[in-house]
Coordinates of C-alpha atoms in Angstrom, one line a residue:
Chain A
M1 CA 15.4 18.9 23.4
I2 CA 14.2 18.0 19.9
G3 CA 12.1 15.2 21.5
H4 CA 10.3 17.8 23.6
V5 CA 9.6 20.1 20.6
L6 CA 8.4 17.2 18.6
F7 CA 6.2 16.0 21.4
F8 CA 4.5 19.3 22.0
A9 CA 4.1 19.9 18.2
L10 CA 2.5 16.5 17.7
A11 CA 0.3 16.8 20.8
A12 CA -0.9 20.2 19.6
V13 CA -1.8 18.8 16.2
L14 CA -3.4 15.7 17.8
L15 CA -5.6 17.9 20.0
S16 CA -6.7 20.2 17.3
A17 CA -7.4 17.3 15.0
A18 CA -9.5 15.7 17.7
V19 CA -11.5 18.9 18.1
G20 CA -11.8 19.0 14.3
V21 CA -13.4 15.6 14.3
I22 CA -16.3 16.7 16.4
T23 CA -16.7 20.3 15.1
S24 CA -16.4 20.0 11.4
R25 CA -19.8 20.0 9.6
N26 CA -18.7 17.8 6.7
P27 CA -18.5 14.2 7.8
V28 CA -15.8 13.5 5.3
Y29 CA -13.7 16.2 6.9
S30 CA -14.4 14.6 10.3
A31 CA -13.1 11.3 9.0
M32 CA -10.0 12.9 7.6
F33 CA -9.4 14.7 10.9
L34 CA -9.6 11.3 12.6
V35 CA -7.0 10.0 10.1
L36 CA -4.8 12.9 11.0
A37 CA -5.3 12.2 14.7
F38 CA -4.3 8.5 14.2
F39 CA -1.2 9.5 12.2
V40 CA -0.1 12.0 14.9
S41 CA -0.6 9.6 17.7
A42 CA 1.4 7.0 15.8
G43 CA 4.1 9.7 15.8
L44 CA 3.8 10.1 19.6
W45 CA 4.2 6.4 20.0
L46 CA 7.3 6.5 17.8
L47 CA 8.7 9.1 20.2
L48 CA 8.1 6.5 23.0
E49 CA 10.0 3.9 20.9
A50 CA 7.0 1.8 20.4
E51 CA 7.5 1.6 16.7
F52 CA 5.6 -1.7 16.3
L53 CA 2.5 -0.3 17.8
A54 CA 2.8 2.9 15.9
I55 CA 3.1 1.2 12.6
V56 CA 0.3 -1.2 13.3
L57 CA -1.9 1.7 14.3
V58 CA -1.3 3.3 10.9
L59 CA -1.7 -0.1 9.1
V60 CA -4.9 -1.2 10.8
Y61 CA -6.8 2.1 11.6
V62 CA -5.6 4.4 8.8
G63 CA -5.1 1.7 6.2
A64 CA -8.2 -0.4 6.7
V65 CA -10.7 0.9 9.2
M66 CA -10.8 4.5 8.2
V67 CA -11.0 3.6 4.5
L68 CA -14.2 1.7 5.2
F69 CA -15.4 4.6 7.3
L70 CA -14.9 7.0 4.5
F71 CA -16.5 4.5 2.1
V72 CA -19.7 4.7 4.2
V73 CA -19.5 8.4 5.1
M74 CA -19.1 9.4 1.4
M75 CA -22.3 7.6 0.4
L76 CA -24.4 9.2 3.2
D77 CA -26.7 12.0 2.3
I78 CA -27.0 13.8 5.6
N79 CA -29.6 16.4 6.1
L80 CA -28.1 18.5 8.9
A81 CA -31.4 20.4 9.5
R82 CA -33.2 17.3 10.4
L83 CA -30.4 16.1 12.6
R84 CA -30.5 19.4 14.6
E85 CA -34.3 19.3 15.0
G86 CA -34.4 18.2 18.6
F87 CA -31.2 19.9 19.7
S88 CA -32.6 22.2 22.4
R89 CA -34.9 19.5 23.7
Y90 CA -32.1 17.0 24.3
A91 CA -29.4 19.6 25.3
P92 CA -29.9 19.3 29.1
L93 CA -29.6 15.5 28.9
G94 CA -26.5 15.8 26.9
A95 CA -25.0 18.3 29.4
V96 CA -25.7 15.9 32.2
V97 CA -24.1 12.9 30.4
S98 CA -21.0 15.0 29.6
L99 CA -20.8 16.2 33.2
V100 CA -20.9 12.6 34.4
I101 CA -18.1 11.7 32.0
V102 CA -16.0 14.6 33.0
A103 CA -16.5 13.7 36.7
L104 CA -15.5 10.1 36.1
L105 CA -12.4 11.2 34.2
A106 CA -11.5 13.7 36.9
N107 CA -11.9 11.0 39.5
V108 CA -9.4 8.7 37.7
F109 CA -6.8 11.4 36.7
W110 CA -7.1 13.6 39.8
F111 CA -8.0 11.8 42.9
R112 CA -7.1 8.2 42.3
A113 CA -3.8 9.2 40.6
Q114 CA -2.7 10.9 43.8
D115 CA -2.3 7.6 45.6
T116 CA -0.3 5.9 42.8
P117 CA 3.4 6.8 42.9
L118 CA 4.8 8.5 39.9
M119 CA 6.3 6.0 37.5
M120 CA 9.9 6.6 36.6
T121 CA 10.7 7.0 32.9
P122 CA 11.8 3.5 31.8
E123 CA 15.4 3.3 30.7
L124 CA 15.8 3.7 26.9
R125 CA 16.8 0.6 25.1
S126 CA 19.4 0.6 22.4
A127 CA 18.2 0.6 18.8
E128 CA 19.3 -3.0 18.4
V129 CA 16.4 -4.3 20.5
S130 CA 13.6 -5.3 18.2
N131 CA 10.3 -4.1 19.6
T132 CA 8.4 -6.6 17.6
R133 CA 10.4 -9.6 19.0
E134 CA 9.9 -8.3 22.5
L135 CA 6.2 -8.0 22.1
G136 CA 5.9 -11.4 20.5
S137 CA 7.9 -13.1 23.2
V138 CA 5.5 -11.8 25.9
L139 CA 2.3 -12.2 23.8
Y140 CA 2.9 -15.8 22.9
T141 CA 4.1 -17.0 26.4
E142 CA 2.7 -15.0 29.3
H143 CA -0.4 -13.7 27.7
V144 CA -1.1 -16.5 25.4
Y145 CA -4.6 -17.3 26.7
A146 CA -5.7 -13.7 26.6
F147 CA -4.3 -13.5 23.1
E148 CA -6.1 -16.6 21.9
L149 CA -9.3 -15.5 23.5
A150 CA -9.1 -12.2 21.7
A151 CA -8.6 -14.1 18.4
V152 CA -11.6 -16.3 19.0
I153 CA -13.8 -13.3 19.8
L154 CA -12.7 -11.6 16.6
L155 CA -13.4 -14.8 14.7
V156 CA -16.9 -15.0 16.1
A157 CA -17.5 -11.4 15.2
I158 CA -16.4 -12.0 11.6
V159 CA -18.7 -15.1 11.4
A160 CA -21.6 -13.1 12.8
A161 CA -21.1 -10.2 10.5
I162 CA -21.0 -12.5 7.5
T163 CA -24.0 -14.4 8.6
L164 CA -26.0 -11.1 8.9
T165 CA -25.4 -10.4 5.2
M166 CA -26.1 -13.9 4.0
R167 CA -29.7 -13.7 3.2
R168 CA -31.2 -15.7 0.4
R169 CA -33.7 -13.8 -1.6
P170 CA -36.1 -15.8 -3.8
G171 CA -35.8 -15.3 -7.5
L172 CA -32.2 -14.0 -7.3
K173 CA -30.1 -14.7 -10.4
V174 CA -26.7 -15.8 -9.4
Q175 CA -23.7 -16.7 -11.6
D176 CA -22.3 -20.1 -11.1
V177 CA -18.6 -19.4 -11.4
A178 CA -17.6 -23.0 -11.7
R179 CA -19.9 -23.4 -14.7
Q180 CA -18.7 -20.2 -16.3
V181 CA -15.1 -21.4 -16.0
A182 CA -16.0 -24.8 -17.4
V183 CA -17.6 -23.4 -20.5
R184 CA -16.0 -24.5 -23.8
R185 CA -16.1 -22.9 -27.2
E186 CA -18.4 -25.6 -28.5
D187 CA -21.1 -24.7 -26.0
R188 CA -21.4 -21.1 -27.2
V189 CA -20.3 -20.8 -30.8
R190 CA -21.3 -22.9 -33.8
L191 CA -19.0 -22.7 -36.7
V192 CA -20.8 -22.9 -40.0
K193 CA -19.0 -23.8 -43.2
M194 CA -20.6 -22.1 -46.2
D195 CA -19.5 -20.9 -49.6
A196 CA -18.5 -17.4 -50.2
D197 CA -21.1 -15.1 -51.7
K198 CA -21.2 -15.2 -55.5
E199 CA -22.3 -12.0 -57.1
Chain B
M1 CA 27.8 11.5 -0.1
E2 CA 29.0 12.3 3.4
A3 CA 32.5 13.0 2.1
L4 CA 31.1 15.4 -0.5
L5 CA 29.3 17.3 2.3
N6 CA 32.4 17.4 4.4
A7 CA 34.3 19.1 1.6
L8 CA 31.9 22.0 1.7
P9 CA 33.5 25.1 3.3
G10 CA 32.2 25.7 6.8
W11 CA 30.4 22.3 7.1
E12 CA 32.1 21.4 10.4
L13 CA 31.0 24.6 11.9
L14 CA 27.3 23.6 11.7
P15 CA 25.6 22.0 14.7
D16 CA 25.4 18.2 14.8
T17 CA 21.7 18.1 14.2
V18 CA 22.0 20.2 11.1
Q19 CA 24.8 18.0 9.8
T20 CA 22.7 14.8 10.4
V21 CA 19.7 16.4 8.6
G22 CA 22.0 17.5 5.8
V23 CA 23.4 14.0 5.3
I24 CA 19.9 12.5 5.3
V25 CA 18.6 15.0 2.8
A26 CA 21.7 14.4 0.6
Q27 CA 20.7 10.7 0.5
I28 CA 17.0 11.4 -0.1
V29 CA 17.4 13.7 -3.0
P30 CA 19.4 11.4 -5.3
I31 CA 17.0 8.5 -4.6
L32 CA 14.0 10.8 -5.5
I33 CA 15.7 12.1 -8.6
A34 CA 16.6 8.6 -9.8
L35 CA 13.1 7.4 -9.0
T36 CA 11.5 10.2 -11.0
L37 CA 13.8 9.5 -13.9
C38 CA 12.8 5.8 -13.7
V39 CA 9.2 6.7 -13.8
A40 CA 9.8 8.9 -16.8
Y41 CA 11.5 6.1 -18.7
L42 CA 9.0 3.5 -17.5
T43 CA 6.2 5.4 -19.3
Y44 CA 8.5 5.4 -22.4
A45 CA 9.2 1.7 -22.0
E46 CA 5.5 1.0 -21.5
R47 CA 4.6 2.7 -24.8
K48 CA 7.4 1.0 -26.6
V49 CA 6.8 -2.5 -25.2
I50 CA 3.1 -2.3 -25.7
G51 CA 3.7 -0.8 -29.2
Y52 CA 5.9 -3.7 -30.2
I53 CA 3.5 -6.3 -28.7
Q54 CA 0.7 -4.7 -30.8
N55 CA 3.0 -4.6 -33.9
R56 CA 3.4 -0.8 -33.8
I57 CA 6.6 1.2 -33.3
G58 CA 5.6 3.5 -30.4
P59 CA 6.9 7.0 -29.8
N60 CA 9.9 7.7 -32.1
R61 CA 9.6 11.4 -32.9
V62 CA 11.1 13.3 -30.0
G63 CA 14.8 12.8 -29.7
Y64 CA 16.7 9.7 -30.9
K65 CA 14.3 6.8 -31.1
G66 CA 11.8 8.9 -29.1
L67 CA 14.0 8.9 -26.0
L68 CA 13.1 12.5 -25.1
Q69 CA 9.3 11.7 -25.3
P70 CA 8.8 11.6 -21.5
F71 CA 10.3 15.1 -21.1
A72 CA 8.0 16.4 -23.9
D73 CA 5.1 14.9 -22.0
V74 CA 6.1 16.4 -18.7
L75 CA 6.5 19.8 -20.4
K76 CA 3.1 19.6 -22.0
L77 CA 1.5 18.7 -18.7
M78 CA 3.2 21.5 -16.9
L79 CA 2.0 24.1 -19.3
K80 CA -1.6 22.9 -19.2
E81 CA -4.1 24.6 -17.0
V82 CA -5.3 22.9 -13.8
V83 CA -9.0 23.1 -13.9
I84 CA -10.8 22.9 -10.6
P85 CA -14.5 21.8 -11.2
T86 CA -17.3 23.9 -9.9
N87 CA -18.8 22.7 -6.6
S88 CA -15.8 20.5 -6.0
N89 CA -14.2 20.4 -2.6
R90 CA -11.3 22.7 -3.4
F91 CA -9.0 21.8 -0.5
L92 CA -9.4 18.0 -0.8
F93 CA -9.2 18.2 -4.6
V94 CA -5.8 19.8 -4.5
I95 CA -4.5 17.7 -1.6
A96 CA -5.5 14.3 -3.1
P97 CA -2.7 14.0 -5.6
L98 CA -0.2 14.8 -2.8
L99 CA -1.8 12.0 -0.6
A100 CA -1.2 9.6 -3.5
I101 CA 2.4 10.5 -4.1
I102 CA 3.7 10.9 -0.6
P103 CA 3.4 7.3 0.5
A104 CA 4.6 6.1 -2.9
F105 CA 7.8 8.0 -2.3
A106 CA 8.1 7.6 1.4
T107 CA 8.2 3.8 1.2
W108 CA 11.5 4.0 -0.6
A109 CA 13.1 5.0 2.7
V110 CA 13.4 1.3 3.8
I111 CA 14.2 -0.3 0.5
P112 CA 17.8 -1.7 0.6
F113 CA 19.3 -1.1 -2.8
T114 CA 22.5 -3.0 -2.0
E115 CA 23.9 -4.8 1.0
N116 CA 25.1 -1.5 2.5
F117 CA 22.9 1.2 1.1
V118 CA 19.5 1.7 2.7
L119 CA 18.2 5.1 3.9
A120 CA 16.6 3.9 7.1
D121 CA 17.5 0.4 8.2
I122 CA 14.6 0.0 10.7
N123 CA 13.6 -3.2 12.4
A124 CA 10.0 -3.1 11.4
G125 CA 10.7 -2.4 7.7
L126 CA 8.2 -4.8 6.4
L127 CA 5.4 -3.4 8.5
Y128 CA 6.3 0.1 7.5
V129 CA 6.0 -0.9 3.8
L130 CA 2.6 -2.5 4.4
A131 CA 1.4 0.5 6.4
L132 CA 2.5 3.1 3.8
T133 CA 1.2 1.2 0.8
S134 CA -2.2 1.0 2.4
V135 CA -2.3 4.7 3.0
G136 CA -1.9 5.4 -0.7
V137 CA -5.6 4.6 -1.2
Y138 CA -6.6 8.0 0.4
G139 CA -5.4 9.9 -2.6
V140 CA -7.7 7.9 -4.9
I141 CA -10.8 8.0 -2.6
L142 CA -10.5 11.7 -1.9
A143 CA -9.8 12.6 -5.5
G144 CA -13.0 10.7 -6.5
W145 CA -15.1 12.3 -3.8
A146 CA -13.8 15.9 -4.1
S147 CA -14.2 16.0 -7.8
N148 CA -18.0 16.2 -7.6
S149 CA -18.4 13.9 -10.5
K150 CA -20.3 10.6 -10.6
Y151 CA -17.6 8.9 -12.7
A152 CA -14.8 9.9 -10.4
F153 CA -16.9 8.8 -7.4
L154 CA -17.6 5.4 -8.9
G155 CA -13.9 5.0 -9.6
A156 CA -13.0 5.9 -6.1
M157 CA -15.6 3.4 -4.6
R158 CA -14.3 0.6 -6.8
S159 CA -10.8 1.4 -5.9
A160 CA -11.4 1.5 -2.2
A161 CA -13.1 -1.9 -2.1
Q162 CA -10.5 -3.4 -4.3
I163 CA -7.5 -2.2 -2.3
V164 CA -9.0 -3.2 1.0
A165 CA -9.6 -6.7 -0.4
Y166 CA -6.2 -7.2 -1.9
E167 CA -4.3 -5.7 1.0
I168 CA -5.4 -8.7 3.2
A169 CA -4.0 -11.2 0.7
M170 CA -0.8 -9.1 0.4
G171 CA -0.4 -9.0 4.1
F172 CA -0.9 -12.7 4.5
A173 CA 1.7 -13.4 1.7
L174 CA 4.1 -11.2 3.7
V175 CA 3.4 -13.2 6.9
G176 CA 4.8 -16.2 5.0
V177 CA 7.9 -14.2 4.0
L178 CA 8.6 -13.1 7.6
M179 CA 8.0 -16.7 8.8
A180 CA 10.6 -17.8 6.3
A181 CA 13.1 -15.0 7.1
G182 CA 12.5 -14.7 10.8
S183 CA 12.8 -10.9 10.6
L184 CA 10.8 -7.8 9.6
N185 CA 13.9 -6.0 8.5
L186 CA 14.1 -5.9 4.7
S187 CA 17.9 -6.3 4.6
D188 CA 17.7 -9.3 6.9
I189 CA 15.0 -10.8 4.7
V190 CA 17.4 -10.7 1.7
R191 CA 20.3 -12.0 3.8
A192 CA 18.1 -14.9 4.9
Q193 CA 17.9 -15.9 1.2
A194 CA 21.7 -15.9 0.7
G195 CA 24.0 -18.8 0.7
G196 CA 23.3 -20.6 -2.5
T197 CA 21.9 -20.2 -6.0
L198 CA 18.5 -19.5 -7.3
M199 CA 17.1 -22.3 -5.3
S200 CA 17.7 -20.8 -1.9
W201 CA 15.6 -17.8 -2.7
F202 CA 12.1 -17.6 -1.3
W203 CA 10.3 -17.9 -4.6
L204 CA 10.4 -21.7 -4.5
P205 CA 9.3 -22.6 -1.0
L206 CA 6.8 -19.7 -1.0
L207 CA 5.7 -20.2 -4.6
P208 CA 2.0 -19.7 -4.0
L209 CA 2.6 -16.6 -1.9
F210 CA 5.0 -15.2 -4.5
V211 CA 2.3 -15.5 -7.2
V212 CA -0.4 -14.1 -4.9
Y213 CA 1.8 -11.2 -3.8
F214 CA 2.7 -10.1 -7.3
I215 CA -0.9 -10.3 -8.6
S216 CA -2.2 -8.5 -5.5
G217 CA 0.5 -5.9 -6.1
I218 CA -0.8 -5.4 -9.6
A219 CA -4.3 -5.0 -8.1
E220 CA -3.0 -2.6 -5.5
T221 CA -1.5 -0.3 -8.1
N222 CA -4.7 -0.3 -10.1
R223 CA -3.0 -1.6 -13.1
A224 CA -4.5 -3.6 -15.9
P225 CA -6.1 -6.2 -15.8
F226 CA -7.3 -4.8 -12.4
D227 CA -7.8 -1.2 -13.5
V228 CA -11.5 -0.9 -12.8
A229 CA -10.8 2.2 -10.9
E230 CA -10.0 3.9 -14.2
G231 CA -11.9 1.6 -16.6
E232 CA -12.0 4.1 -19.5
S233 CA -14.7 2.1 -21.3
E234 CA -17.1 2.3 -18.4
I235 CA -16.4 5.3 -16.3
V236 CA -14.2 7.5 -18.6
A237 CA -11.0 7.7 -16.5
G238 CA -12.3 6.9 -13.0
F239 CA -11.0 8.8 -10.1
H240 CA -8.8 11.3 -12.0
V241 CA -11.3 12.2 -14.7
E242 CA -11.5 15.8 -13.5
Y243 CA -7.8 16.3 -13.1
S244 CA -5.7 18.1 -15.7
G245 CA -2.2 19.4 -16.0
M246 CA 0.3 18.9 -13.2
A247 CA -2.4 17.6 -10.8
F248 CA -3.0 14.7 -13.2
A249 CA 0.7 14.3 -13.7
V250 CA 1.2 13.8 -10.0
F251 CA -1.3 10.9 -10.0
F252 CA 0.4 9.5 -13.0
L253 CA 3.8 9.7 -11.2
A254 CA 2.3 8.1 -8.1
E255 CA 0.9 5.1 -10.1
Y256 CA 4.2 4.5 -11.8
A257 CA 6.3 5.0 -8.6
N258 CA 4.0 2.4 -7.0
M259 CA 4.6 0.0 -9.9
I260 CA 8.4 0.3 -9.4
L261 CA 7.9 -0.1 -5.7
I262 CA 5.9 -3.3 -6.0
A263 CA 8.4 -4.7 -8.5
A264 CA 11.3 -3.9 -6.2
L265 CA 9.5 -5.4 -3.2
T266 CA 8.7 -8.6 -5.0
A267 CA 12.4 -8.8 -6.0
L268 CA 13.5 -8.3 -2.4
F269 CA 11.0 -10.7 -0.8
F270 CA 11.1 -13.5 -3.3
L271 CA 14.0 -13.2 -5.7
G272 CA 16.8 -12.4 -3.3
G273 CA 17.1 -8.6 -3.8
W274 CA 20.7 -7.7 -4.6
L275 CA 22.0 -11.4 -4.5
S276 CA 23.5 -12.8 -7.6
P277 CA 22.0 -16.0 -9.0
F278 CA 25.4 -17.1 -10.1
A279 CA 27.2 -16.7 -6.8
G280 CA 29.8 -19.4 -6.5
L281 CA 29.8 -20.5 -10.1
P282 CA 33.4 -21.2 -11.0
V283 CA 32.9 -20.4 -14.7
L284 CA 32.2 -16.7 -14.0
G285 CA 35.1 -16.2 -11.6
D286 CA 35.3 -12.6 -10.4
T287 CA 33.2 -10.9 -13.0
F288 CA 30.4 -8.6 -11.9
L289 CA 27.9 -11.3 -12.8
A290 CA 28.9 -13.5 -9.9
E291 CA 29.0 -10.6 -7.5
S292 CA 26.0 -9.5 -5.6
G293 CA 25.1 -5.8 -6.0
F294 CA 22.8 -3.1 -7.2
F295 CA 23.0 -4.5 -10.8
W296 CA 21.0 -7.6 -9.8
F297 CA 18.5 -5.7 -7.8
A298 CA 17.8 -3.4 -10.8
L299 CA 17.6 -6.3 -13.2
K300 CA 15.1 -8.2 -11.1
T301 CA 13.0 -5.1 -10.6
A302 CA 13.1 -4.5 -14.3
L303 CA 11.9 -8.1 -14.9
F304 CA 8.8 -7.5 -12.8
L305 CA 8.2 -4.1 -14.4
F306 CA 8.3 -5.8 -17.7
C307 CA 5.6 -8.2 -16.5
F308 CA 3.4 -5.3 -15.5
L309 CA 3.6 -4.0 -19.1
W310 CA 3.2 -7.4 -20.5
F311 CA 0.1 -8.1 -18.5
R312 CA -1.4 -4.8 -19.6
A313 CA -1.0 -5.7 -23.2
T314 CA -2.2 -9.3 -22.8
F315 CA -5.2 -9.5 -20.5
P316 CA -8.7 -8.0 -20.9
R317 CA -10.0 -6.1 -17.9
Y318 CA -11.5 -8.1 -15.1
R319 CA -15.2 -7.7 -14.3
Y320 CA -15.7 -6.0 -11.0
D321 CA -17.4 -9.0 -9.2
Q322 CA -14.7 -11.3 -10.5
I323 CA -12.0 -9.1 -9.0
M324 CA -13.7 -9.3 -5.6
R325 CA -14.2 -13.1 -6.0
L326 CA -10.5 -13.6 -6.8
G327 CA -9.3 -11.5 -3.9
W328 CA -11.6 -12.8 -1.2
K329 CA -12.4 -16.3 -2.2
V330 CA -9.2 -17.4 -4.0
F331 CA -6.2 -15.5 -2.8
I332 CA -7.0 -15.2 0.9
P333 CA -7.7 -19.0 1.3
V334 CA -4.6 -19.8 -0.7
T335 CA -2.3 -17.7 1.5
I336 CA -3.8 -19.0 4.7
I337 CA -3.4 -22.6 3.6
W338 CA 0.2 -22.0 2.6
I339 CA 1.0 -20.3 5.9
F340 CA -0.1 -23.6 7.6
V341 CA 2.0 -25.6 5.2
L342 CA 4.9 -23.3 5.9
G343 CA 4.4 -23.8 9.7
G344 CA 4.6 -27.5 9.1
M345 CA 7.7 -27.1 7.0
V346 CA 9.4 -25.0 9.6
Y347 CA 8.4 -27.5 12.4
L348 CA 9.6 -30.6 10.5
E349 CA 12.6 -28.7 9.1
I350 CA 12.0 -29.4 5.5
G351 CA 13.5 -27.5 2.6
P352 CA 15.2 -24.2 3.5
W353 CA 14.6 -24.8 7.2
A354 CA 16.7 -28.0 7.3
R355 CA 19.5 -27.3 9.7

C-alpha cells in the first residue's frame, strides 16, 4: 500500500521534473530539474530494491556529471532571442522528427510488446541479500568481457578528451613545480650583516 | 528509546506504520540535537584552540570560560536580518543553504556509533556516504550563482572544480577500504578491523590511502588550507558573501557538521571506529578503557577534529593551481598504485590478509 503511494508520488514528481527540464527558460533551472529527476528515479529504483544502482545513479550523475553540467551552464551567456530566431522555419522539421520518434516508441511499447508475455514480478529477496555482491558476482564472471570492453572504451574516451586539451602554445610561461619545490632559502634571500644605524 | 515510547499512553493503539515512523523519528531527533550541540562546541573549540596556538586566550566573556559563547553567537545570528540581494535568484538563494545542510545531516543515518547503535544498517552504507557527500556541493554552487555577485560566483566555481577533483581521490581511497574489509556496510568495515590491537586497524596496511582520504576530506569540506572557495583575502568570503543572519548560520552549521562527519568517517574506516586500542591488555582488566564503545569512537573523532583546527592554524592557504595539481596529479595516482599493491597483498595473503 505504502509502496504504491510512494511509487505514484515519485513517478508524478519524476514526470513533472522531466517536463520542467525542457520547458524552463533558465538553463540553470533546467539542470536543477534534471538533478531532481535523477534523485526521484533513484527513489524509484530503491522501491525496486536495486539499492546499488540507485545510489550509484546519485553518486555518478548527481554528484559528478551534473556538477560539471552546472559548471558549464552557469558560465553560458545565452541570448534567447537569437536562439528563437529560426523557430517557425524549422518547426515543421522538428514536428516530423518528433512524430517519427513517437511512432518508433509506440511500435516498441504497443505493438511489439503484445507478443511478449507479461513478466511476473520477481520474488522479493530478504534484506540480507547484498545487492552489490550479487551484481559483482555476475559482472565479473558471466559478463566479464563486456565489462572490460566498456572499461577500455571509457579509458580511450578519457585519453582522447585529455589529448584534445593538450595543445602547446608558443611563448607560454609554465611553472616547473619540481624546481619550485627544490628551491632553497639561499637561492632567494641573501642575509646581509650590517651594523645598526647610529644617530 | 523504544521503551520510552511504549510507556506513552495509547501508544499501542496506533497503527504499526505510525509506530515504526515514531521509533525512527525518536532516534533521529537525539542524533540531530547531539550533532548540533557538537557543532556549537566545535566552533568554540576552534576559537579556543587557534587562540592558544596563536598565544591568545580566545572567547572568555560569555559564561564560565566563555562556554556560552556559541549560544550567544547563534542568538546574534538569529536576530540579524536576512538580506536578499537585488536581482538575485530568490528561490535558489533561499534553498541553497538547505541543500548544503541536508546531505551533511542525512549521512549520519548510516554512521555506526557503537556496535549496536546505527540508525540504518544498510548494505551499501559506504556508497551512500559517498553519494551524499558529493551532493553537498550543490549548496555551494547554487549559493554562488544565485547571489548575483562576482565574488560569490568565483567562489562557487572554485569549489565545484575542487570538490569534483578530490572526490575521485576520496572514492579511490574508499575502494581500498572496501577491498580490505570485503564489505560496503560500515559496521562490517569496523568489525573487519577487530581482533587485535592498534596494528589490526586499517591505518597501517592502508597508510597512503588513510593520508589521502583525510586530506581529501579537508579539501571536500572547504577547510583551510584548501579554503579557496572562501578565500577572504582574494574573494571576500566566497560563495556565502551575500548571506547574512540565519541563512549564513545554516552554511556555517553545514560546514562544521561536514567536518565532524569526515572526522567520524576517518575514525570508522581507518582507526577501528568504536574498537578499543587496549582490548586484551591484561593491565587494564575490565575498566572502560579496555572495552570497545562509544567512548573510543568519540575520542578518535575528536582527534581528527583537532587535526582540522590544527591545520587551519598552521598552514597557509594553497594556491588554486596547486590544489588542482595535488588532487589530480598526486593523490589519484597514489591511490591507484596503492590499490594495485593492496590487490597484490590480498592475493599473496600478506599482512592482515594472512589466513
